[in-house]
mmCIF file of C-alpha atoms (C1' of nucleotides) in Angstrom:
data_model
loop_
_atom_site.group_PDB
_atom_site.id
_atom_site.type_symbol
_atom_site.label_atom_id
_atom_site.label_comp_id
_atom_site.label_asym_id
_atom_site.label_seq_id
_atom_site.Cartn_x
_atom_site.Cartn_y
_atom_site.Cartn_z
ATOM 1 C CA UNK A 28 120.525 85.704 120.211
ATOM 2 C CA UNK A 29 119.796 86.277 116.571
ATOM 3 C CA UNK A 30 121.799 88.895 114.757
ATOM 4 C CA UNK A 31 120.721 90.977 111.819
ATOM 5 C CA UNK A 32 121.476 89.620 108.419
ATOM 6 C CA UNK A 33 124.989 90.594 107.390
ATOM 7 C CA UNK A 34 123.920 91.644 103.955
ATOM 8 C CA UNK A 35 124.657 95.143 102.711
ATOM 9 C CA UNK A 36 122.448 97.417 104.739
ATOM 10 C CA UNK A 37 121.117 100.727 103.444
ATOM 11 C CA UNK A 38 123.224 103.768 104.135
ATOM 12 C CA UNK A 39 122.328 105.256 107.517
ATOM 13 C CA UNK A 40 120.725 102.082 108.759
ATOM 14 C CA UNK A 41 121.321 102.066 112.481
ATOM 15 C CA UNK A 42 121.785 105.821 112.346
ATOM 16 C CA UNK A 43 118.635 107.412 110.956
ATOM 17 C CA UNK A 44 115.482 106.120 112.644
ATOM 18 C CA UNK A 45 113.499 106.430 109.427
ATOM 19 C CA UNK A 46 115.953 104.535 107.282
ATOM 20 C CA UNK A 47 116.098 101.888 109.956
ATOM 21 C CA UNK A 48 112.355 101.558 110.298
ATOM 22 C CA UNK A 49 111.802 101.592 106.558
ATOM 23 C CA UNK A 50 114.194 98.699 106.127
ATOM 24 C CA UNK A 51 112.365 96.613 108.700
ATOM 25 C CA UNK A 52 108.873 97.401 107.452
ATOM 26 C CA UNK A 53 109.662 97.193 103.767
ATOM 27 C CA UNK A 54 108.278 93.736 103.291
ATOM 28 C CA UNK A 55 104.743 93.174 102.175
ATOM 29 C CA UNK A 56 103.800 91.338 105.346
ATOM 30 C CA UNK A 57 105.854 92.687 108.249
ATOM 31 C CA UNK A 58 103.225 95.163 109.380
ATOM 32 C CA UNK A 59 100.432 92.619 109.178
ATOM 33 C CA UNK A 60 102.329 89.970 111.065
ATOM 34 C CA UNK A 61 103.366 92.343 113.823
ATOM 35 C CA UNK A 62 99.792 93.481 114.085
ATOM 36 C CA UNK A 63 98.559 89.930 114.426
ATOM 37 C CA UNK A 64 101.120 89.180 117.095
ATOM 38 C CA UNK A 65 100.384 92.357 119.005
ATOM 39 C CA UNK A 66 97.347 90.660 120.496
ATOM 40 C CA UNK A 67 99.459 87.834 121.877
ATOM 41 C CA UNK A 68 101.396 84.703 120.859
ATOM 42 C CA UNK A 69 100.133 82.817 117.826
ATOM 43 C CA UNK A 70 100.898 79.515 116.220
ATOM 44 C CA UNK A 71 102.187 79.195 112.694
ATOM 45 C CA UNK A 72 98.926 77.872 111.332
ATOM 46 C CA UNK A 73 96.916 80.551 113.079
ATOM 47 C CA UNK A 74 98.965 83.267 111.454
ATOM 48 C CA UNK A 75 98.641 81.647 108.089
ATOM 49 C CA UNK A 76 94.896 81.576 108.319
ATOM 50 C CA UNK A 77 94.435 85.108 109.637
ATOM 51 C CA UNK A 78 96.600 86.536 106.900
ATOM 52 C CA UNK A 79 96.265 85.265 103.355
ATOM 53 C CA UNK A 80 99.789 84.079 102.739
ATOM 54 C CA UNK A 81 101.518 80.898 101.633
ATOM 55 C CA UNK A 82 103.527 78.753 104.020
ATOM 56 C CA UNK A 83 106.796 79.470 102.256
ATOM 57 C CA UNK A 84 106.303 83.204 102.365
ATOM 58 C CA UNK A 85 105.115 83.294 105.938
ATOM 59 C CA UNK A 86 108.005 81.145 107.022
ATOM 60 C CA UNK A 87 110.576 83.382 105.404
ATOM 61 C CA UNK A 88 108.960 86.556 106.722
ATOM 62 C CA UNK A 89 108.951 85.184 110.239
ATOM 63 C CA UNK A 90 112.591 84.261 109.900
ATOM 64 C CA UNK A 91 113.412 87.826 108.945
ATOM 65 C CA UNK A 92 111.470 89.253 111.839
ATOM 66 C CA UNK A 93 113.195 86.844 114.168
ATOM 67 C CA UNK A 94 116.625 87.780 112.822
ATOM 68 C CA UNK A 95 115.772 91.429 113.333
ATOM 69 C CA UNK A 96 114.891 90.752 116.926
ATOM 70 C CA UNK A 97 111.233 91.695 116.656
ATOM 71 C CA UNK A 98 109.761 88.238 117.004
ATOM 72 C CA UNK A 99 110.537 85.337 119.282
ATOM 73 C CA UNK A 100 110.073 81.799 118.027
ATOM 74 C CA UNK A 101 109.463 78.919 120.381
ATOM 75 C CA UNK A 102 109.299 75.344 119.160
ATOM 76 C CA UNK A 103 107.773 72.697 121.374
ATOM 77 C CA UNK A 104 109.245 69.247 120.774
ATOM 78 C CA UNK A 105 105.939 67.458 120.519
ATOM 79 C CA UNK A 106 104.226 65.236 118.016
ATOM 80 C CA UNK A 107 102.705 66.864 116.082
ATOM 81 C CA UNK A 108 105.070 69.817 116.253
ATOM 82 C CA UNK A 109 103.906 73.088 117.705
ATOM 83 C CA UNK A 110 105.598 76.412 117.162
ATOM 84 C CA UNK A 111 104.610 79.697 118.684
ATOM 85 C CA UNK A 112 105.543 83.203 117.713
ATOM 86 C CA UNK A 113 105.372 86.258 119.896
ATOM 87 C CA UNK A 114 106.707 89.772 119.951
ATOM 88 C CA UNK A 115 109.943 90.482 121.797
ATOM 89 C CA UNK A 116 110.333 93.580 123.949
ATOM 90 C CA UNK A 117 111.452 95.694 120.988
ATOM 91 C CA UNK A 118 108.627 94.204 119.025
ATOM 92 C CA UNK A 119 106.112 95.209 121.644
ATOM 93 C CA UNK A 120 107.544 98.709 121.799
ATOM 94 C CA UNK A 121 106.304 99.026 118.230
ATOM 95 C CA UNK A 122 102.737 99.282 119.488
ATOM 96 C CA UNK A 123 102.476 103.105 119.314
ATOM 97 C CA UNK A 124 103.516 103.015 115.664
ATOM 98 C CA UNK A 125 100.888 100.372 115.032
ATOM 99 C CA UNK A 126 98.247 102.542 116.654
ATOM 100 C CA UNK A 127 99.282 105.632 114.718
ATOM 101 C CA UNK A 128 99.238 103.678 111.471
ATOM 102 C CA UNK A 129 95.813 102.271 112.187
ATOM 103 C CA UNK A 130 94.416 105.734 112.820
ATOM 104 C CA UNK A 131 96.061 107.233 109.786
ATOM 105 C CA UNK A 132 95.207 104.284 107.560
ATOM 106 C CA UNK A 133 91.555 104.661 108.400
ATOM 107 C CA UNK A 134 91.750 108.368 107.702
ATOM 108 C CA UNK A 135 93.332 107.672 104.347
ATOM 109 C CA UNK A 136 90.616 105.170 103.525
ATOM 110 C CA UNK A 137 88.022 107.842 104.231
ATOM 111 C CA UNK A 138 89.937 110.165 101.954
ATOM 112 C CA UNK A 139 89.847 107.540 99.221
ATOM 113 C CA UNK A 140 86.116 107.152 99.501
ATOM 114 C CA UNK A 141 85.619 110.907 99.429
ATOM 115 C CA UNK A 142 87.664 111.031 96.221
ATOM 116 C CA UNK A 143 85.484 108.438 94.579
ATOM 117 C CA UNK A 144 82.342 110.432 95.214
ATOM 118 C CA UNK A 145 83.552 113.430 93.249
ATOM 119 C CA UNK B 58 92.784 115.367 90.970
ATOM 120 C CA UNK B 59 95.143 112.451 90.754
ATOM 121 C CA UNK B 60 93.691 109.000 91.139
ATOM 122 C CA UNK B 61 95.415 105.923 92.467
ATOM 123 C CA UNK B 62 97.070 103.709 89.941
ATOM 124 C CA UNK B 63 94.566 101.257 88.529
ATOM 125 C CA UNK B 64 96.920 98.355 88.906
ATOM 126 C CA UNK B 65 95.870 95.288 90.878
ATOM 127 C CA UNK B 66 95.775 96.388 94.495
ATOM 128 C CA UNK B 67 96.437 94.048 97.410
ATOM 129 C CA UNK B 68 93.458 92.323 98.921
ATOM 130 C CA UNK B 69 91.889 94.499 101.606
ATOM 131 C CA UNK B 70 93.496 97.662 100.336
ATOM 132 C CA UNK B 71 91.062 100.415 101.157
ATOM 133 C CA UNK B 72 89.560 98.178 103.836
ATOM 134 C CA UNK B 73 92.265 97.239 106.332
ATOM 135 C CA UNK B 74 94.241 100.252 107.509
ATOM 136 C CA UNK B 75 97.425 98.199 107.816
ATOM 137 C CA UNK B 76 97.238 96.712 104.347
ATOM 138 C CA UNK B 77 96.544 100.171 103.016
ATOM 139 C CA UNK B 78 99.409 101.819 104.846
ATOM 140 C CA UNK B 79 101.815 99.025 103.995
ATOM 141 C CA UNK B 80 101.082 99.453 100.300
ATOM 142 C CA UNK B 81 101.830 103.160 100.439
ATOM 143 C CA UNK B 82 104.975 102.877 102.542
ATOM 144 C CA UNK B 83 106.404 99.810 100.858
ATOM 145 C CA UNK B 84 108.858 101.694 98.714
ATOM 146 C CA UNK B 85 112.392 102.283 99.835
ATOM 147 C CA UNK B 86 112.013 106.045 99.842
ATOM 148 C CA UNK B 87 108.418 106.960 100.682
ATOM 149 C CA UNK B 88 109.069 107.383 104.384
ATOM 150 C CA UNK B 89 112.192 109.451 103.826
ATOM 151 C CA UNK B 90 110.550 111.748 101.318
ATOM 152 C CA UNK B 91 107.517 112.335 103.500
ATOM 153 C CA UNK B 92 109.806 113.060 106.392
ATOM 154 C CA UNK B 93 111.732 115.612 104.370
ATOM 155 C CA UNK B 94 108.547 117.298 103.244
ATOM 156 C CA UNK B 95 107.079 117.343 106.740
ATOM 157 C CA UNK B 96 109.220 120.377 107.503
ATOM 158 C CA UNK B 97 107.744 122.299 104.607
ATOM 159 C CA UNK B 98 107.798 122.533 100.793
ATOM 160 C CA UNK B 99 110.984 121.531 99.033
ATOM 161 C CA UNK B 100 112.310 121.799 95.531
ATOM 162 C CA UNK B 101 113.310 118.788 93.481
ATOM 163 C CA UNK B 102 117.000 119.449 93.792
ATOM 164 C CA UNK B 103 116.751 120.027 97.518
ATOM 165 C CA UNK B 104 115.131 116.661 98.002
ATOM 166 C CA UNK B 105 117.713 114.974 95.862
ATOM 167 C CA UNK B 106 120.539 116.371 97.919
ATOM 168 C CA UNK B 107 119.051 115.705 101.336
ATOM 169 C CA UNK B 108 118.343 112.100 100.427
ATOM 170 C CA UNK B 109 120.912 110.103 98.515
ATOM 171 C CA UNK B 110 118.872 109.135 95.497
ATOM 172 C CA UNK B 111 119.161 109.397 91.747
ATOM 173 C CA UNK B 112 117.015 111.764 89.704
ATOM 174 C CA UNK B 113 115.213 108.933 87.974
ATOM 175 C CA UNK B 114 114.290 107.209 91.196
ATOM 176 C CA UNK B 115 113.263 110.366 92.999
ATOM 177 C CA UNK B 116 111.137 111.422 90.076
ATOM 178 C CA UNK B 117 109.244 108.156 89.970
ATOM 179 C CA UNK B 118 108.782 108.041 93.746
ATOM 180 C CA UNK B 119 107.365 111.548 93.762
ATOM 181 C CA UNK B 120 105.006 110.633 90.968
ATOM 182 C CA UNK B 121 103.705 107.723 93.009
ATOM 183 C CA UNK B 122 103.224 109.840 96.095
ATOM 184 C CA UNK B 123 101.411 112.417 94.025
ATOM 185 C CA UNK B 124 99.142 109.788 92.490
ATOM 186 C CA UNK B 125 98.365 108.510 95.970
ATOM 187 C CA UNK B 126 97.345 111.972 97.048
ATOM 188 C CA UNK B 127 100.058 112.416 99.662
ATOM 189 C CA UNK B 128 102.144 114.981 97.856
ATOM 190 C CA UNK B 129 101.250 118.088 95.877
ATOM 191 C CA UNK B 130 103.427 119.162 92.970
ATOM 192 C CA UNK B 131 103.563 122.742 91.802
ATOM 193 C CA UNK B 132 105.505 123.777 88.708
ATOM 194 C CA UNK B 133 106.369 127.425 88.188
ATOM 195 C CA UNK B 134 106.692 128.362 84.520
ATOM 196 C CA UNK B 135 110.010 130.143 84.862
ATOM 197 C CA UNK B 136 113.424 129.910 83.330
ATOM 198 C CA UNK B 137 115.121 128.030 84.799
ATOM 199 C CA UNK B 138 112.238 125.791 85.831
ATOM 200 C CA UNK B 139 111.228 125.558 89.447
ATOM 201 C CA UNK B 140 109.106 122.806 90.927
ATOM 202 C CA UNK B 141 108.012 122.526 94.501
ATOM 203 C CA UNK B 142 106.677 119.554 96.397
ATOM 204 C CA UNK B 143 104.675 119.703 99.575
ATOM 205 C CA UNK B 144 102.455 117.450 101.625
ATOM 206 C CA UNK B 145 98.726 117.501 101.016
ATOM 207 C CA UNK B 146 96.285 117.453 103.917
ATOM 208 C CA UNK B 147 96.302 113.644 104.051
ATOM 209 C CA UNK B 148 100.040 113.766 103.773
ATOM 210 C CA UNK B 149 100.281 116.089 106.726
ATOM 211 C CA UNK B 150 97.955 113.917 108.764
ATOM 212 C CA UNK B 151 100.724 111.336 108.564
ATOM 213 C CA UNK B 152 102.760 113.310 111.060
ATOM 214 C CA UNK B 153 101.809 111.251 114.158
ATOM 215 C CA UNK B 154 102.988 108.108 112.388
ATOM 216 C CA UNK B 155 106.229 109.838 111.532
ATOM 217 C CA UNK B 156 106.729 110.817 115.135
ATOM 218 C CA UNK B 157 105.968 107.339 116.415
ATOM 219 C CA UNK B 158 108.362 105.823 113.896
ATOM 220 C CA UNK B 159 111.104 108.224 114.848
ATOM 221 C CA UNK B 160 110.754 107.339 118.517
ATOM 222 C CA UNK B 161 110.610 103.646 117.860
ATOM 223 C CA UNK B 162 113.408 103.731 115.309
ATOM 224 C CA UNK B 163 115.706 105.355 117.820
ATOM 225 C CA UNK B 164 114.729 102.777 120.412
ATOM 226 C CA UNK B 165 115.513 100.015 117.974
ATOM 227 C CA UNK B 166 118.892 101.560 117.199
ATOM 228 C CA UNK B 167 119.668 101.523 120.901
ATOM 229 C CA UNK B 168 118.656 97.894 120.988
ATOM 230 C CA UNK B 169 121.038 97.171 118.128
ATOM 231 C CA UNK B 170 123.930 98.790 119.922
ATOM 232 C CA UNK B 171 123.160 96.907 123.105
ATOM 233 C CA UNK B 172 123.220 93.657 121.122
ATOM 234 C CA UNK B 173 126.642 94.446 119.717
ATOM 235 C CA UNK B 174 128.132 94.891 123.162
ATOM 236 C CA UNK B 175 127.307 91.374 124.266
ATOM 237 C "C1'" DC C 245 102.002 70.535 111.701
ATOM 238 C "C1'" DC C 246 105.773 73.221 110.468
ATOM 239 C "C1'" DG C 247 108.882 74.510 107.302
ATOM 240 C "C1'" DA C 248 113.087 73.899 103.968
ATOM 241 C "C1'" DA C 249 114.478 73.795 98.943
ATOM 242 C "C1'" DT C 250 113.988 75.101 94.478
ATOM 243 C "C1'" DC C 251 112.458 77.624 90.723
ATOM 244 C "C1'" DC C 252 110.468 81.646 88.706
ATOM 245 C "C1'" DA C 253 107.748 85.912 87.514
ATOM 246 C "C1'" DA C 254 107.202 90.627 88.795
ATOM 247 C "C1'" DC C 255 108.711 94.708 90.132
ATOM 248 C "C1'" DA C 256 111.728 98.159 92.263
ATOM 249 C "C1'" DA C 257 115.364 100.837 91.663
ATOM 250 C "C1'" DG C 258 120.324 102.124 90.093
ATOM 251 C "C1'" DA C 259 123.402 103.809 86.100
ATOM 252 C "C1'" DT C 260 123.686 106.467 82.356
ATOM 253 C "C1'" DA C 261 122.539 109.542 78.804
ATOM 254 C "C1'" DC C 262 119.594 112.892 76.861
ATOM 255 C "C1'" DT C 263 115.913 117.076 76.671
ATOM 256 C "C1'" DG C 264 113.087 121.687 77.246
ATOM 257 C "C1'" DC D 173 116.797 122.945 86.968
ATOM 258 C "C1'" DA D 174 113.951 119.322 86.582
ATOM 259 C "C1'" DG D 175 112.961 115.996 84.550
ATOM 260 C "C1'" DT D 176 112.429 111.535 80.723
ATOM 261 C "C1'" DA D 177 114.155 107.290 78.266
ATOM 262 C "C1'" DT D 178 116.402 103.147 78.261
ATOM 263 C "C1'" DC D 179 118.843 99.478 80.010
ATOM 264 C "C1'" DT D 180 120.296 96.460 83.540
ATOM 265 C "C1'" DT D 181 120.318 94.621 87.994
ATOM 266 C "C1'" DG D 182 118.674 93.059 92.493
ATOM 267 C "C1'" DT D 183 115.311 91.681 95.569
ATOM 268 C "C1'" DT D 184 110.552 89.972 96.763
ATOM 269 C "C1'" DG D 185 107.387 87.028 97.149
ATOM 270 C "C1'" DG D 186 104.464 83.226 95.009
ATOM 271 C "C1'" DA D 187 104.023 78.163 93.394
ATOM 272 C "C1'" DT D 188 105.336 73.792 94.070
ATOM 273 C "C1'" DT D 189 107.463 69.980 96.008
ATOM 274 C "C1'" DC D 190 109.649 67.464 99.618
ATOM 275 C "C1'" DG D 191 111.127 66.317 104.683
ATOM 276 C "C1'" DG D 192 111.112 65.590 110.075
#
DNA sequence: CCGAATCCAACAAGATACTG
DNA sequence: CAGTATCTTGTTGGATTCGG
Protein backbone atom coordinates (compact mmCIF):
# COMPACT_ATOMS: atom_id res chain seq x y z
CA UNK A 1 0.00 0.00 0.00
CA UNK A 2 1.85 3.01 -1.29
CA UNK A 3 2.00 6.06 0.90
CA UNK A 4 2.27 9.65 -0.18
CA UNK A 5 5.71 11.07 -0.51
CA UNK A 6 6.91 12.35 2.85
CA UNK A 7 8.19 15.56 1.40
CA UNK A 8 6.96 18.88 2.74
CA UNK A 9 3.37 19.14 1.65
CA UNK A 10 1.63 22.44 0.97
CA UNK A 11 -0.16 24.02 3.88
CA UNK A 12 -3.72 22.71 4.11
CA UNK A 13 -2.99 19.66 2.04
CA UNK A 14 -5.31 16.99 3.36
CA UNK A 15 -7.54 19.72 4.73
CA UNK A 16 -8.68 21.95 1.87
CA UNK A 17 -9.99 19.96 -1.09
CA UNK A 18 -8.66 22.53 -3.54
CA UNK A 19 -5.16 22.62 -2.15
CA UNK A 20 -5.18 18.85 -2.14
CA UNK A 21 -6.41 18.52 -5.69
CA UNK A 22 -4.08 21.21 -6.97
CA UNK A 23 -1.10 19.38 -5.54
CA UNK A 24 -2.06 16.15 -7.27
CA UNK A 25 -2.87 17.73 -10.63
CA UNK A 26 0.02 20.15 -10.69
CA UNK A 27 2.17 18.10 -12.98
CA UNK A 28 2.15 18.63 -16.69
CA UNK A 29 0.91 15.13 -17.40
CA UNK A 30 -1.28 13.95 -14.52
CA UNK A 31 -4.54 15.00 -16.14
CA UNK A 32 -3.63 13.45 -19.47
CA UNK A 33 -2.54 10.17 -17.97
CA UNK A 34 -5.64 9.86 -15.82
CA UNK A 35 -7.73 10.62 -18.85
CA UNK A 36 -6.02 7.91 -20.86
CA UNK A 37 -6.49 5.40 -18.08
CA UNK A 38 -10.12 6.32 -17.57
CA UNK A 39 -11.00 4.19 -20.57
CA UNK A 40 -9.38 1.13 -19.02
CA UNK A 41 -6.00 -0.43 -18.20
CA UNK A 42 -3.11 0.43 -20.49
CA UNK A 43 0.41 -0.80 -20.94
CA UNK A 44 3.42 1.42 -20.53
CA UNK A 45 4.16 1.57 -24.23
CA UNK A 46 0.55 2.31 -25.08
CA UNK A 47 0.53 5.29 -22.79
CA UNK A 48 3.77 6.54 -24.19
CA UNK A 49 2.44 6.47 -27.70
CA UNK A 50 -0.93 8.05 -26.97
CA UNK A 51 0.68 10.91 -25.12
CA UNK A 52 3.81 12.53 -26.48
CA UNK A 53 6.16 12.00 -23.58
CA UNK A 54 9.57 10.46 -22.99
CA UNK A 55 10.02 7.19 -21.15
CA UNK A 56 11.81 8.81 -18.24
CA UNK A 57 9.11 11.39 -17.73
CA UNK A 58 6.24 8.98 -18.10
CA UNK A 59 7.87 6.58 -15.69
CA UNK A 60 8.32 9.21 -13.02
CA UNK A 61 4.81 10.58 -13.47
CA UNK A 62 3.33 7.12 -13.11
CA UNK A 63 5.35 6.57 -9.97
CA UNK A 64 3.91 9.74 -8.48
CA UNK A 65 0.38 8.77 -9.36
CA UNK A 66 0.96 5.36 -7.87
CA UNK A 67 2.36 6.84 -4.66
CA UNK A 68 -0.67 9.09 -4.43
CA UNK A 69 -2.94 6.10 -4.70
CA UNK A 70 -4.57 7.10 -7.97
CA UNK A 71 -3.00 4.47 -10.18
CA UNK A 72 -2.38 0.78 -9.72
CA UNK A 73 0.66 -0.81 -11.32
CA UNK A 74 0.77 -4.49 -12.15
CA UNK A 75 3.90 -6.15 -13.47
CA UNK A 76 3.65 -9.52 -15.14
CA UNK A 77 6.81 -11.59 -14.75
CA UNK A 78 7.09 -12.55 -18.39
CA UNK A 79 9.70 -12.28 -21.08
CA UNK A 80 9.44 -9.71 -22.50
CA UNK A 81 8.14 -7.83 -19.48
CA UNK A 82 4.62 -6.50 -19.44
CA UNK A 83 3.34 -3.84 -17.10
CA UNK A 84 -0.18 -2.55 -16.89
CA UNK A 85 -1.53 0.57 -15.31
CA UNK A 86 -5.08 1.19 -14.24
CA UNK A 87 -7.00 3.59 -12.07
CA UNK A 88 -7.67 2.66 -8.45
CA UNK A 89 -11.04 3.31 -6.85
CA UNK A 90 -10.07 6.85 -5.86
CA UNK A 91 -8.68 7.30 -9.31
CA UNK A 92 -11.93 6.25 -10.89
CA UNK A 93 -13.88 8.56 -8.61
CA UNK A 94 -12.08 11.35 -10.43
CA UNK A 95 -14.26 10.78 -13.48
CA UNK A 96 -16.75 13.61 -12.79
CA UNK A 97 -13.88 16.09 -12.57
CA UNK A 98 -12.56 14.77 -15.86
CA UNK A 99 -15.95 15.26 -17.47
CA UNK A 100 -16.34 18.77 -16.10
CA UNK A 101 -12.87 19.69 -17.30
CA UNK A 102 -13.54 18.32 -20.75
CA UNK A 103 -16.71 20.37 -21.06
CA UNK A 104 -15.11 23.51 -19.74
CA UNK A 105 -11.93 23.03 -21.76
CA UNK A 106 -13.94 22.85 -24.94
CA UNK A 107 -15.85 25.95 -23.95
CA UNK A 108 -12.60 27.77 -23.32
CA UNK A 109 -11.28 26.69 -26.69
CA UNK A 110 -14.36 28.18 -28.32
CA UNK A 111 -13.73 31.35 -26.38
CA UNK A 112 -10.18 31.43 -27.69
CA UNK A 113 -11.32 31.10 -31.26
CA UNK A 114 -13.92 33.83 -30.78
CA UNK A 115 -11.16 36.10 -29.48
CA UNK A 116 -9.05 35.52 -32.54
CA UNK A 117 -11.81 36.60 -34.86
CA UNK A 118 -12.07 40.06 -33.36
CA UNK B 1 -8.80 42.68 -24.60
CA UNK B 2 -5.96 40.68 -23.16
CA UNK B 3 -4.42 38.03 -25.34
CA UNK B 4 -2.73 34.85 -24.23
CA UNK B 5 0.98 35.01 -23.75
CA UNK B 6 2.75 34.37 -27.03
CA UNK B 7 5.17 31.97 -25.47
CA UNK B 8 5.52 28.45 -26.84
CA UNK B 9 2.31 26.67 -25.91
CA UNK B 10 2.10 22.93 -25.29
CA UNK B 11 1.24 20.76 -28.24
CA UNK B 12 -2.52 20.46 -28.61
CA UNK B 13 -3.22 23.53 -26.54
CA UNK B 14 -6.39 24.99 -27.97
CA UNK B 15 -7.22 21.57 -29.42
CA UNK B 16 -7.41 19.04 -26.59
CA UNK B 17 -9.55 20.26 -23.71
CA UNK B 18 -7.37 18.47 -21.17
CA UNK B 19 -4.10 19.88 -22.43
CA UNK B 20 -5.70 23.29 -22.47
CA UNK B 21 -7.10 23.05 -18.97
CA UNK B 22 -3.90 21.59 -17.59
CA UNK B 23 -1.92 24.53 -18.93
CA UNK B 24 -4.21 27.02 -17.24
CA UNK B 25 -4.43 25.21 -13.91
CA UNK B 26 -0.80 24.18 -13.69
CA UNK B 27 0.21 26.94 -11.33
CA UNK B 28 0.21 26.42 -7.61
CA UNK B 29 -2.40 29.09 -7.00
CA UNK B 30 -4.74 29.28 -10.00
CA UNK B 31 -7.32 26.94 -8.52
CA UNK B 32 -7.29 28.67 -5.15
CA UNK B 33 -7.64 32.13 -6.63
CA UNK B 34 -10.49 31.12 -8.90
CA UNK B 35 -12.19 29.50 -5.96
CA UNK B 36 -11.87 32.66 -3.90
CA UNK B 37 -13.26 34.77 -6.71
CA UNK B 38 -16.14 32.38 -7.37
CA UNK B 39 -17.96 33.91 -4.41
CA UNK B 40 -17.75 37.37 -5.91
CA UNK B 41 -15.30 40.23 -6.58
CA UNK B 42 -12.41 40.64 -4.18
CA UNK B 43 -9.78 43.25 -3.58
CA UNK B 44 -6.08 42.54 -3.82
CA UNK B 45 -5.53 42.64 -0.10
CA UNK B 46 -8.52 40.43 0.57
CA UNK B 47 -7.15 37.77 -1.72
CA UNK B 48 -3.75 37.99 -0.15
CA UNK B 49 -5.14 37.42 3.30
CA UNK B 50 -7.50 34.59 2.42
CA UNK B 51 -4.74 32.71 0.64
CA UNK B 52 -1.29 32.56 2.17
CA UNK B 53 0.73 34.08 -0.62
CA UNK B 54 3.19 36.91 -1.05
CA UNK B 55 2.31 40.11 -2.89
CA UNK B 56 4.77 39.40 -5.67
CA UNK B 57 3.42 35.94 -6.32
CA UNK B 58 -0.21 36.93 -6.12
CA UNK B 59 0.38 39.83 -8.45
CA UNK B 60 1.99 37.67 -11.10
CA UNK B 61 -0.64 34.93 -10.79
CA UNK B 62 -3.43 37.45 -11.23
CA UNK B 63 -1.70 38.87 -14.27
CA UNK B 64 -1.58 35.42 -15.82
CA UNK B 65 -5.23 34.76 -15.11
CA UNK B 66 -6.12 38.11 -16.58
CA UNK B 67 -4.08 37.42 -19.71
CA UNK B 68 -5.85 34.09 -20.06
CA UNK B 69 -9.19 35.81 -19.92
CA UNK B 70 -10.37 34.17 -16.71
CA UNK B 71 -10.17 37.18 -14.45
CA UNK B 72 -11.17 40.81 -14.90
CA UNK B 73 -9.20 43.54 -13.17
CA UNK B 74 -10.73 46.89 -12.36
CA UNK B 75 -8.68 49.73 -10.90
CA UNK B 76 -10.46 52.65 -9.25
CA UNK B 77 -8.49 55.89 -9.46
CA UNK B 78 -8.82 56.78 -5.80
CA UNK B 79 -6.51 57.57 -2.94
CA UNK B 80 -5.72 55.13 -1.52
CA UNK B 81 -5.88 52.93 -4.61
CA UNK B 82 -8.50 50.25 -4.88
CA UNK B 83 -8.37 47.34 -7.29
CA UNK B 84 -10.97 44.66 -7.66
CA UNK B 85 -10.72 41.27 -9.30
CA UNK B 86 -13.62 39.21 -10.50
CA UNK B 87 -14.25 36.25 -12.75
CA UNK B 88 -15.08 36.86 -16.39
CA UNK B 89 -17.81 34.87 -18.11
CA UNK B 90 -15.38 32.08 -19.05
CA UNK B 91 -14.05 32.22 -15.54
CA UNK B 92 -17.51 31.77 -14.11
CA UNK B 93 -18.21 28.88 -16.45
CA UNK B 94 -15.47 27.09 -14.53
CA UNK B 95 -17.80 26.65 -11.60
CA UNK B 96 -18.85 23.04 -12.39
CA UNK B 97 -15.19 22.02 -12.44
CA UNK B 98 -14.70 23.73 -9.11
CA UNK B 99 -17.63 21.85 -7.65
CA UNK B 100 -16.44 18.52 -9.00
CA UNK B 101 -12.96 19.14 -7.64
CA UNK B 102 -14.30 20.06 -4.24
CA UNK B 103 -16.31 16.85 -4.04
CA UNK B 104 -13.48 14.71 -5.26
CA UNK B 105 -10.89 16.47 -3.12
CA UNK B 106 -12.92 15.75 -0.02
CA UNK B 107 -13.29 12.14 -1.07
CA UNK B 108 -9.56 11.88 -1.53
CA UNK B 109 -8.96 13.39 1.90
CA UNK B 110 -11.19 10.72 3.38
CA UNK B 111 -9.18 8.13 1.51
CA UNK B 112 -5.99 9.55 2.99
CA UNK B 113 -7.33 9.32 6.51
CA UNK B 114 -8.50 5.77 5.95
CA UNK B 115 -4.99 4.87 4.77
CA UNK B 116 -3.45 6.29 7.91
CA UNK B 117 -5.59 4.11 10.14
CA UNK B 118 -4.28 0.88 8.69
C1' DC C 1 9.75 -3.99 -23.12
C1' DC C 2 10.04 -1.37 -19.12
C1' DG C 3 12.34 1.66 -16.50
C1' DA C 4 16.37 3.43 -13.37
C1' DA C 5 20.30 6.85 -13.11
C1' DT C 6 22.30 10.95 -14.15
C1' DC C 7 22.68 15.45 -15.72
C1' DC C 8 20.74 19.79 -16.98
C1' DA C 9 17.85 23.75 -18.71
C1' DA C 10 13.69 26.19 -17.75
C1' DC C 11 10.58 28.07 -15.01
C1' DA C 12 7.84 28.89 -10.84
C1' DA C 13 7.66 31.07 -6.84
C1' DG C 14 9.49 32.90 -2.15
C1' DA C 15 12.08 36.79 0.37
C1' DT C 16 12.96 41.30 0.56
C1' DA C 17 12.96 46.03 -0.47
C1' DC C 18 11.11 49.88 -2.79
C1' DT C 19 7.28 53.11 -5.24
C1' DG C 20 2.92 56.07 -6.61
C1' DC D 1 -3.28 49.95 -0.79
C1' DA D 2 -1.56 47.77 -4.49
C1' DG D 3 1.69 46.89 -6.69
C1' DT D 4 7.06 46.47 -9.12
C1' DA D 5 12.08 45.14 -9.07
C1' DT D 6 15.55 42.13 -8.01
C1' DC D 7 17.58 38.21 -6.29
C1' DT D 8 17.66 33.53 -4.96
C1' DT D 9 15.86 29.08 -4.50
C1' DG D 10 13.31 24.86 -5.54
C1' DT D 11 11.05 21.84 -8.44
C1' DT D 12 9.82 19.97 -13.13
C1' DG D 13 10.47 17.74 -16.79
C1' DG D 14 13.48 16.68 -20.96
C1' DA D 15 17.77 14.26 -23.00
C1' DT D 16 20.62 10.65 -22.74
C1' DT D 17 22.52 6.50 -21.31
C1' DC D 18 22.45 2.09 -19.15
C1' DG D 19 20.25 -2.36 -17.01
C1' DG D 20 17.08 -6.68 -16.11
